[in-house]
Coordinates of C-alpha atoms in Angstrom, one line a residue:
M1 CA -23.1 -18.4 72.4
A2 CA -24.3 -17.4 68.9
D3 CA -27.4 -19.1 67.7
K4 CA -27.1 -21.4 64.7
T5 CA -29.3 -19.2 62.7
T6 CA -27.3 -16.1 63.6
P7 CA -23.8 -16.8 62.7
T8 CA -21.1 -14.4 64.2
T9 CA -19.0 -12.1 61.9
E10 CA -16.0 -14.5 62.2
A11 CA -18.0 -17.5 60.9
L12 CA -19.2 -15.5 58.0
V13 CA -15.8 -14.7 56.6
K14 CA -14.5 -17.2 54.2
R15 CA -10.8 -18.4 54.3
P16 CA -9.0 -17.1 51.1
G17 CA -9.2 -19.4 48.2
A18 CA -12.1 -21.4 49.7
P19 CA -14.5 -23.0 47.0
V20 CA -17.8 -21.5 46.3
G21 CA -20.4 -23.0 48.5
A22 CA -18.0 -24.4 51.0
P23 CA -18.7 -24.0 54.6
A24 CA -17.4 -21.2 56.6
A25 CA -14.2 -21.8 58.6
G26 CA -16.0 -22.9 61.8
R27 CA -17.9 -25.6 59.9
Y28 CA -15.0 -27.3 58.2
Q29 CA -14.7 -31.0 58.9
N30 CA -11.5 -32.8 60.1
P31 CA -9.6 -33.5 56.9
I32 CA -8.4 -37.1 58.2
V33 CA -11.8 -38.1 59.3
V34 CA -13.3 -37.0 56.0
G35 CA -10.7 -38.8 54.0
V36 CA -11.0 -42.1 56.1
V37 CA -14.8 -42.1 55.7
L38 CA -14.7 -41.7 51.9
L39 CA -11.9 -44.0 51.8
I40 CA -14.3 -46.8 53.3
A41 CA -16.9 -45.9 50.8
G42 CA -14.6 -46.1 48.0
I43 CA -12.9 -49.3 49.1
S44 CA -16.3 -51.0 49.0
V45 CA -17.1 -50.2 45.5
A46 CA -13.5 -51.0 44.3
M47 CA -13.7 -54.4 45.9
I48 CA -16.6 -55.0 43.9
Q49 CA -14.9 -53.9 40.6
Y50 CA -11.7 -56.0 41.3
K51 CA -13.3 -59.3 42.5
V52 CA -12.9 -60.6 38.9
P53 CA -9.3 -60.6 37.9
T54 CA -8.0 -63.3 40.2
I55 CA -10.8 -65.7 39.2
M56 CA -11.1 -65.1 35.8
T57 CA -10.3 -68.6 34.8
S58 CA -12.9 -70.2 37.1
L59 CA -15.6 -67.8 35.6
M60 CA -14.6 -68.7 32.0
G61 CA -15.4 -72.3 32.9
M62 CA -18.7 -71.4 34.8
F63 CA -20.1 -69.2 31.9
S64 CA -18.3 -70.7 29.0
M65 CA -16.6 -67.4 28.1
T66 CA -13.6 -67.0 25.9
A67 CA -10.7 -64.7 26.6
S68 CA -12.1 -62.1 24.6
S69 CA -15.4 -62.1 26.2
I70 CA -14.2 -62.6 29.9
S71 CA -12.3 -59.4 29.3
W72 CA -15.6 -57.5 29.2
L73 CA -16.3 -58.0 32.8
M74 CA -13.6 -55.4 33.4
S75 CA -13.9 -53.5 30.2
I76 CA -17.7 -53.0 30.5
F77 CA -17.3 -51.7 34.0
T78 CA -14.8 -48.8 32.9
L79 CA -16.8 -48.3 29.6
M80 CA -19.7 -47.0 31.8
S81 CA -17.5 -44.3 33.2
I82 CA -17.2 -43.0 29.7
F83 CA -21.1 -42.6 29.5
M84 CA -22.0 -41.7 33.0
A85 CA -19.2 -39.4 33.9
L86 CA -20.8 -36.2 32.8
P87 CA -24.4 -37.1 34.1
S88 CA -22.6 -37.9 37.5
G89 CA -21.3 -34.4 37.8
A90 CA -24.7 -32.9 37.0
L91 CA -26.3 -35.1 39.5
A92 CA -23.7 -34.2 42.1
Q93 CA -24.4 -30.4 41.4
R94 CA -28.3 -30.9 41.7
F95 CA -28.7 -33.4 44.5
G96 CA -25.4 -32.9 46.5
A97 CA -22.2 -34.8 46.2
R98 CA -22.6 -36.3 49.6
N99 CA -26.0 -37.6 48.8
M100 CA -24.9 -39.2 45.4
M101 CA -22.1 -41.2 47.2
V102 CA -24.6 -42.8 49.3
V103 CA -26.7 -43.6 46.1
A104 CA -23.7 -44.9 44.5
C105 CA -23.0 -47.6 47.2
G106 CA -26.8 -48.5 46.8
I107 CA -26.2 -48.9 43.1
A108 CA -23.2 -51.2 43.8
V109 CA -25.3 -53.3 46.0
L110 CA -28.0 -53.8 43.2
G111 CA -25.3 -54.6 40.6
S112 CA -23.8 -57.4 42.8
C113 CA -27.3 -58.8 43.7
V114 CA -28.2 -59.0 40.1
G115 CA -24.7 -60.6 39.2
A116 CA -25.3 -63.1 41.9
F117 CA -28.3 -64.6 40.3
A118 CA -26.6 -64.6 36.8
Q119 CA -27.0 -67.9 34.8
M120 CA -25.6 -66.6 31.4
E121 CA -22.8 -64.5 30.1
A122 CA -25.0 -61.6 29.1
V123 CA -26.5 -61.2 32.5
L124 CA -23.3 -61.2 34.2
I125 CA -21.9 -58.4 32.0
A126 CA -25.1 -56.5 32.6
S127 CA -24.6 -56.6 36.3
R128 CA -21.0 -55.4 35.8
A129 CA -22.4 -52.4 33.8
I130 CA -24.6 -51.6 36.9
E131 CA -21.6 -51.9 39.3
G132 CA -19.7 -49.6 36.9
V133 CA -22.4 -46.8 37.1
A134 CA -21.8 -46.9 41.0
L135 CA -18.0 -46.6 40.4
T136 CA -18.5 -43.6 38.1
V137 CA -20.8 -41.7 40.6
L138 CA -18.7 -42.5 43.5
T139 CA -15.4 -41.5 41.6
T140 CA -17.0 -38.2 40.5
C141 CA -18.5 -37.2 43.9
G142 CA -15.7 -38.1 46.5
P143 CA -13.3 -35.1 45.4
I144 CA -16.2 -32.8 45.4
V145 CA -17.2 -33.7 49.0
V146 CA -13.6 -33.0 49.9
Q147 CA -13.6 -29.5 48.4
Q148 CA -16.9 -28.8 50.0
V149 CA -16.2 -29.7 53.7
V150 CA -12.4 -29.5 54.1
R151 CA -10.4 -26.4 54.5
P152 CA -8.7 -25.4 51.3
D153 CA -5.2 -25.5 52.7
K154 CA -5.9 -29.3 53.9
I155 CA -7.3 -30.6 50.7
G156 CA -4.1 -32.3 49.7
T157 CA -4.1 -34.4 53.1
A158 CA -7.8 -35.4 52.5
M159 CA -7.2 -36.2 48.8
G160 CA -4.2 -38.2 49.7
I161 CA -6.3 -40.5 52.0
W162 CA -9.2 -40.6 49.7
G163 CA -7.0 -41.0 46.6
I164 CA -5.9 -44.6 47.7
W165 CA -9.4 -46.1 47.8
G166 CA -9.1 -47.8 44.4
C167 CA -5.6 -49.0 45.1
L168 CA -6.5 -50.3 48.7
G169 CA -9.7 -51.8 47.4
S170 CA -8.2 -53.6 44.6
T171 CA -5.7 -54.9 47.0
V172 CA -8.3 -56.3 49.6
A173 CA -10.3 -57.7 46.7
A174 CA -7.3 -59.5 45.1
V175 CA -6.2 -61.1 48.4
I176 CA -9.3 -62.3 49.8
T177 CA -11.5 -63.1 46.6
P178 CA -9.9 -66.5 45.8
T179 CA -10.4 -67.4 49.6
I180 CA -14.1 -66.4 49.7
F181 CA -14.7 -67.8 46.3
E182 CA -13.5 -71.2 47.5
S183 CA -15.4 -71.1 50.8
L184 CA -18.7 -69.6 49.9
G185 CA -18.9 -70.1 46.0
F186 CA -19.8 -67.6 43.3
Q187 CA -22.9 -66.3 44.8
G188 CA -21.5 -66.1 48.4
L189 CA -18.6 -63.9 47.1
W190 CA -21.0 -61.5 45.2
F191 CA -23.3 -61.1 48.3
A192 CA -20.4 -60.6 50.8
F193 CA -19.0 -57.6 48.8
A194 CA -22.4 -56.2 48.5
A195 CA -22.8 -56.3 52.3
V196 CA -19.6 -54.2 52.6
A197 CA -21.0 -51.5 50.1
A198 CA -24.3 -51.3 52.4
V199 CA -22.2 -50.8 55.5
A200 CA -20.3 -48.1 53.6
A201 CA -23.3 -46.0 52.7
V202 CA -24.4 -46.0 56.5
V203 CA -20.9 -44.8 57.5
V204 CA -21.1 -41.9 54.9
V205 CA -24.5 -40.9 56.1
A206 CA -23.5 -41.1 59.9
A207 CA -20.1 -39.2 59.5
I208 CA -20.2 -36.8 56.6
K209 CA -22.2 -33.6 57.3
K210 CA -24.3 -32.2 54.5
P211 CA -22.3 -29.3 52.9
Q212 CA -23.9 -25.9 53.2
P213 CA -25.5 -24.7 49.9
A214 CA -23.9 -22.3 47.7
G215 CA -23.9 -18.6 49.2
A216 CA -25.4 -20.0 52.6
D217 CA -22.3 -18.8 54.6
M218 CA -21.8 -15.4 52.8
Q219 CA -24.5 -13.2 54.6
P220 CA -23.3 -9.9 55.3
A221 CA -21.7 -9.3 58.6
S222 CA -24.5 -6.5 59.6
A223 CA -27.0 -9.6 59.8
A224 CA -25.0 -10.9 62.8
Q225 CA -23.9 -7.5 64.4
P226 CA -26.2 -4.8 63.3
A227 CA -25.1 -1.2 63.9
G228 CA -27.2 1.5 65.1
A229 CA -30.8 1.5 66.6
P230 CA -33.2 -1.2 65.8
G231 CA -35.2 -0.3 62.7
Q232 CA -32.3 2.0 61.6
P233 CA -30.0 1.4 58.8
A234 CA -26.4 0.6 59.8
S235 CA -23.7 3.1 58.9
S236 CA -21.4 2.2 56.1
A237 CA -18.5 2.9 58.3
T238 CA -19.5 0.4 61.1
A239 CA -21.1 -2.3 59.0
Q240 CA -19.0 -3.7 56.0
P241 CA -20.6 -6.5 54.2
A242 CA -18.5 -9.8 53.9
R243 CA -17.0 -10.6 50.5
P244 CA -19.9 -11.7 48.3
A245 CA -20.1 -14.8 46.4
P246 CA -18.5 -14.7 43.1
T247 CA -21.1 -14.2 40.3
A248 CA -19.3 -15.7 37.2
G249 CA -22.3 -17.4 35.9
K250 CA -23.3 -20.9 35.5
P251 CA -20.5 -23.2 35.1
R252 CA -20.0 -24.3 31.4
Y253 CA -18.0 -27.1 29.9
R254 CA -16.3 -24.8 27.5
E255 CA -14.3 -23.2 30.4
L256 CA -12.4 -26.4 30.8
C257 CA -11.2 -26.2 27.3
T258 CA -7.7 -25.0 28.0
R259 CA -4.3 -26.0 26.8
D260 CA -3.1 -27.1 30.2
I261 CA -6.1 -29.0 31.2
A262 CA -5.9 -30.9 27.7
L263 CA -2.3 -31.9 28.5
F264 CA -3.2 -33.0 31.9
F265 CA -6.0 -35.3 30.8
A266 CA -3.6 -36.8 28.2
G267 CA -1.4 -37.6 31.0
F268 CA -4.1 -38.9 33.1
I269 CA -5.2 -41.2 30.3
M270 CA -1.9 -42.8 30.0
F271 CA -1.6 -43.2 33.9
N272 CA -4.9 -45.2 33.9
I273 CA -4.0 -47.3 31.0
C274 CA -0.9 -48.5 32.7
L275 CA -2.7 -48.7 36.1
L276 CA -5.6 -51.1 34.6
A277 CA -3.1 -52.9 32.5
I278 CA -1.4 -54.4 35.8
L279 CA -4.6 -54.9 37.9
A280 CA -6.6 -56.6 35.1
F281 CA -4.0 -58.9 33.5
V282 CA -0.9 -59.3 35.6
P283 CA -2.7 -62.0 37.8
T284 CA -3.4 -64.0 34.6
I285 CA 0.0 -63.4 33.2
L286 CA 1.8 -64.6 36.4
Q287 CA -0.7 -67.7 36.8
M288 CA 0.1 -68.7 33.1
Q289 CA 3.9 -68.8 34.5
G290 CA 3.1 -71.0 37.4
F291 CA 2.2 -68.5 40.2
D292 CA -0.4 -69.4 42.7
P293 CA -3.7 -67.2 42.1
T294 CA -3.5 -65.7 45.6
L295 CA 0.3 -64.7 45.2
S296 CA -0.4 -63.5 41.8
G297 CA -3.2 -61.3 43.0
F298 CA -1.1 -60.0 45.8
I299 CA 1.8 -59.2 43.5
S300 CA -0.4 -57.3 40.9
T301 CA -2.0 -55.1 43.7
A302 CA 1.0 -54.8 46.2
P303 CA 1.8 -51.5 44.7
M304 CA -1.7 -50.3 45.4
L305 CA -1.2 -51.4 49.0
L306 CA 2.0 -49.3 49.3
S307 CA -0.1 -46.3 48.1
I308 CA -1.3 -46.4 51.8
V309 CA 2.1 -44.8 52.4
S310 CA 3.0 -42.8 49.3
S311 CA -0.4 -41.2 48.4
P312 CA -1.1 -39.5 51.8
A313 CA 2.7 -38.6 52.0
F314 CA 2.6 -36.9 48.4
G315 CA -0.7 -35.1 49.6
A316 CA 0.9 -33.9 52.9
I317 CA 4.1 -32.8 50.9
S318 CA 2.1 -30.9 48.5
D319 CA 0.1 -29.2 51.2
K320 CA 3.4 -28.1 52.9
T321 CA 5.3 -26.9 49.8
G322 CA 2.2 -25.8 47.9
R323 CA 3.4 -27.6 44.7
C324 CA 2.0 -30.5 42.9
K325 CA 3.9 -30.7 39.6
P326 CA 7.2 -32.2 40.6
L327 CA 5.5 -35.0 42.6
L328 CA 3.0 -35.7 39.8
V329 CA 5.7 -35.9 37.1
A330 CA 7.8 -38.2 39.4
G331 CA 5.0 -40.6 40.0
M332 CA 3.9 -40.7 36.3
A333 CA 7.6 -41.2 35.2
V334 CA 8.0 -44.6 36.9
M335 CA 4.6 -46.0 35.8
G336 CA 5.5 -47.1 32.1
P337 CA 8.9 -48.9 33.2
C338 CA 7.2 -50.5 36.1
T339 CA 4.4 -51.8 33.9
F340 CA 7.0 -53.3 31.6
L341 CA 8.7 -55.1 34.6
L342 CA 5.4 -56.6 35.9
Y343 CA 4.6 -58.0 32.4
T344 CA 8.0 -59.3 31.6
Q345 CA 9.8 -60.3 34.9
T346 CA 9.3 -63.1 37.5
G347 CA 12.3 -62.6 39.8
L348 CA 14.0 -59.8 41.7
L349 CA 13.1 -57.2 38.8
L350 CA 9.5 -58.0 39.2
W351 CA 9.6 -57.1 43.0
A352 CA 11.8 -54.0 42.2
G353 CA 9.0 -52.9 39.9
V354 CA 6.3 -53.6 42.5
L355 CA 8.2 -51.4 45.1
L356 CA 9.1 -48.4 42.8
M357 CA 5.5 -48.4 41.5
G358 CA 4.2 -48.4 44.9
L359 CA 6.4 -45.9 46.8
V360 CA 6.5 -43.4 44.0
G361 CA 4.2 -44.2 41.1
M362 CA 1.0 -44.5 43.3
G363 CA 1.8 -41.1 45.0
A364 CA 0.6 -39.6 41.8
V365 CA -3.1 -40.8 42.7
A366 CA -3.4 -37.9 45.2
M367 CA -1.4 -35.6 42.9
F368 CA -3.9 -35.9 40.1
L369 CA -6.8 -35.1 42.0
T370 CA -5.1 -32.0 43.9
A371 CA -3.5 -30.7 40.7
Y372 CA -6.8 -30.8 38.9
S373 CA -8.5 -28.7 41.5
K374 CA -5.8 -26.0 40.9
L375 CA -6.2 -26.1 37.1
L376 CA -9.9 -25.3 37.1
P377 CA -10.4 -21.9 36.1
R378 CA -12.7 -21.3 39.2
P379 CA -13.9 -23.3 42.1
D380 CA -17.5 -23.6 41.3
L381 CA -16.5 -25.8 38.1
A382 CA -15.9 -28.8 40.5
S383 CA -19.0 -30.5 39.9
I384 CA -18.8 -30.7 36.1
G385 CA -15.1 -30.7 36.2
M386 CA -15.0 -33.8 38.2
G387 CA -17.5 -35.3 35.7
V388 CA -15.1 -34.5 32.8
L389 CA -12.0 -36.0 34.8
V390 CA -13.9 -39.2 35.5
L391 CA -14.9 -39.3 31.8
F392 CA -11.1 -39.3 30.8
Q393 CA -10.4 -41.6 33.6
G394 CA -13.0 -44.1 32.2
L395 CA -11.6 -43.8 28.8
G396 CA -8.0 -44.6 30.2
Q397 CA -9.3 -47.7 32.1
F398 CA -11.2 -49.1 29.2
L399 CA -8.2 -48.8 27.0
G400 CA -6.1 -50.4 29.8
T401 CA -8.4 -53.6 29.5
F402 CA -9.7 -53.7 26.0
F403 CA -6.8 -52.2 24.2
V404 CA -4.2 -54.1 26.2
Q405 CA -6.2 -57.2 25.7
M406 CA -5.5 -56.8 22.0
L407 CA -1.9 -56.2 22.6
L408 CA -1.7 -59.5 24.5
G409 CA -3.3 -61.5 21.7
P410 CA -6.1 -64.0 21.8
T411 CA -4.0 -66.2 24.2
L412 CA -2.8 -63.3 26.4
D413 CA 0.8 -64.2 26.2
N414 CA 2.5 -61.5 24.1
W415 CA 3.8 -60.1 27.3
M416 CA 7.0 -58.6 26.0
F417 CA 5.3 -56.6 23.1
A418 CA 2.3 -55.4 25.4
G419 CA 5.1 -54.4 28.1
L420 CA 7.1 -52.2 25.4
V421 CA 4.2 -50.6 24.3
L422 CA 2.7 -49.7 27.7
M423 CA 6.2 -48.2 28.8
G424 CA 6.2 -46.1 25.8
L425 CA 2.6 -44.9 26.6
G426 CA 3.8 -44.2 30.4
L427 CA 6.8 -42.1 29.3
I428 CA 4.7 -40.1 26.7
G429 CA 2.3 -39.3 29.5
T430 CA 5.1 -38.1 31.6
G431 CA 6.1 -35.7 28.7
F432 CA 2.5 -34.5 28.5
L433 CA 2.5 -33.5 32.3
L434 CA 6.0 -31.8 32.1
M435 CA 4.5 -29.6 29.3
C436 CA 1.5 -28.8 31.5
K437 CA 1.8 -25.5 33.3
M438 CA 0.9 -26.1 37.0
R439 CA 2.4 -25.5 40.4

């Protein structure tokens, strides 16, 4: 058995297409295990983000907030992504994506504790900003961890599982928040969700191995099996070095300035506008039409719950076929129409929109992450690249709360107008993705 400090020749040969700095083939982790562990961390932070929508009316009374100011409890959360996305990528590159995911859970706990003791509107909004930093760091680092510890031909599977963290977390929060709020009150709710994030941090530390640093697994084969007598140089015929690590230079943001990445980001923004427009406002819209708070929360997040099926399935199909674009375009194409239905309908068409969005639209979550990793000019752009991706995600989510609140009007009742605009944006986003050259 080979010593850990002297890897065998087989362990030194990287699989074709493996990201720079990824572990050798023998040290890859199970994609399902990695996906599930990261999913737990993601759910914990997503629950913290989405604990607000189903109790907005109660919070308005507790803190004397207007419809305009209450929307900042979601808007500030996503606005932080715009400011923190690029620093998060840099931090992941310096301190390690896995370590920063643990830090993200800790920041989420801190933000929730600050919010639990808030006595005024400004402090509550500030606590949401801290929680928003946690979301940004976690969103940035999750896909990087997948690229570093999962085999390249299994990345779609892991991304498919990881990709449903926001959807599943928002669903769980929407369903249980009203009950916990009624039972434990405001502080009890905030502390309960903070405890979930603390447990998630422990799970990540215990289950995810630290990725090998770049170049750690690229030693020459002769270091493991030296040819010739001790102290003599190995013959070039008998000792061929393994493929050296690429030396393309330090990753630079300008390398991401390509036509296809720009089109991809444009479609990604539209996707997030539609997604946040549903998660942030559909519960309130339905409650204004007589729906029970728990039922309205379930309806708005049911598509996210269905993503438990669609996102992993899309990821597995992508791995098997080697293609992302058809699945991504199909998912994006239904987002606009489904948003319109959830904004304007209360009967069978409402439930049709929920099913279509959940089984098709939410499959795009995994495809956005997988397709982006393939669009990057080189693998070692992953850290800064994910920072940029989260920047645009934050921009889309901010618009999905702040801009959509303007479409709905001061009384949040311009449902038809807002639904039509959002459907148009979803279809425009589909056009952007169709023009993007990707597999």
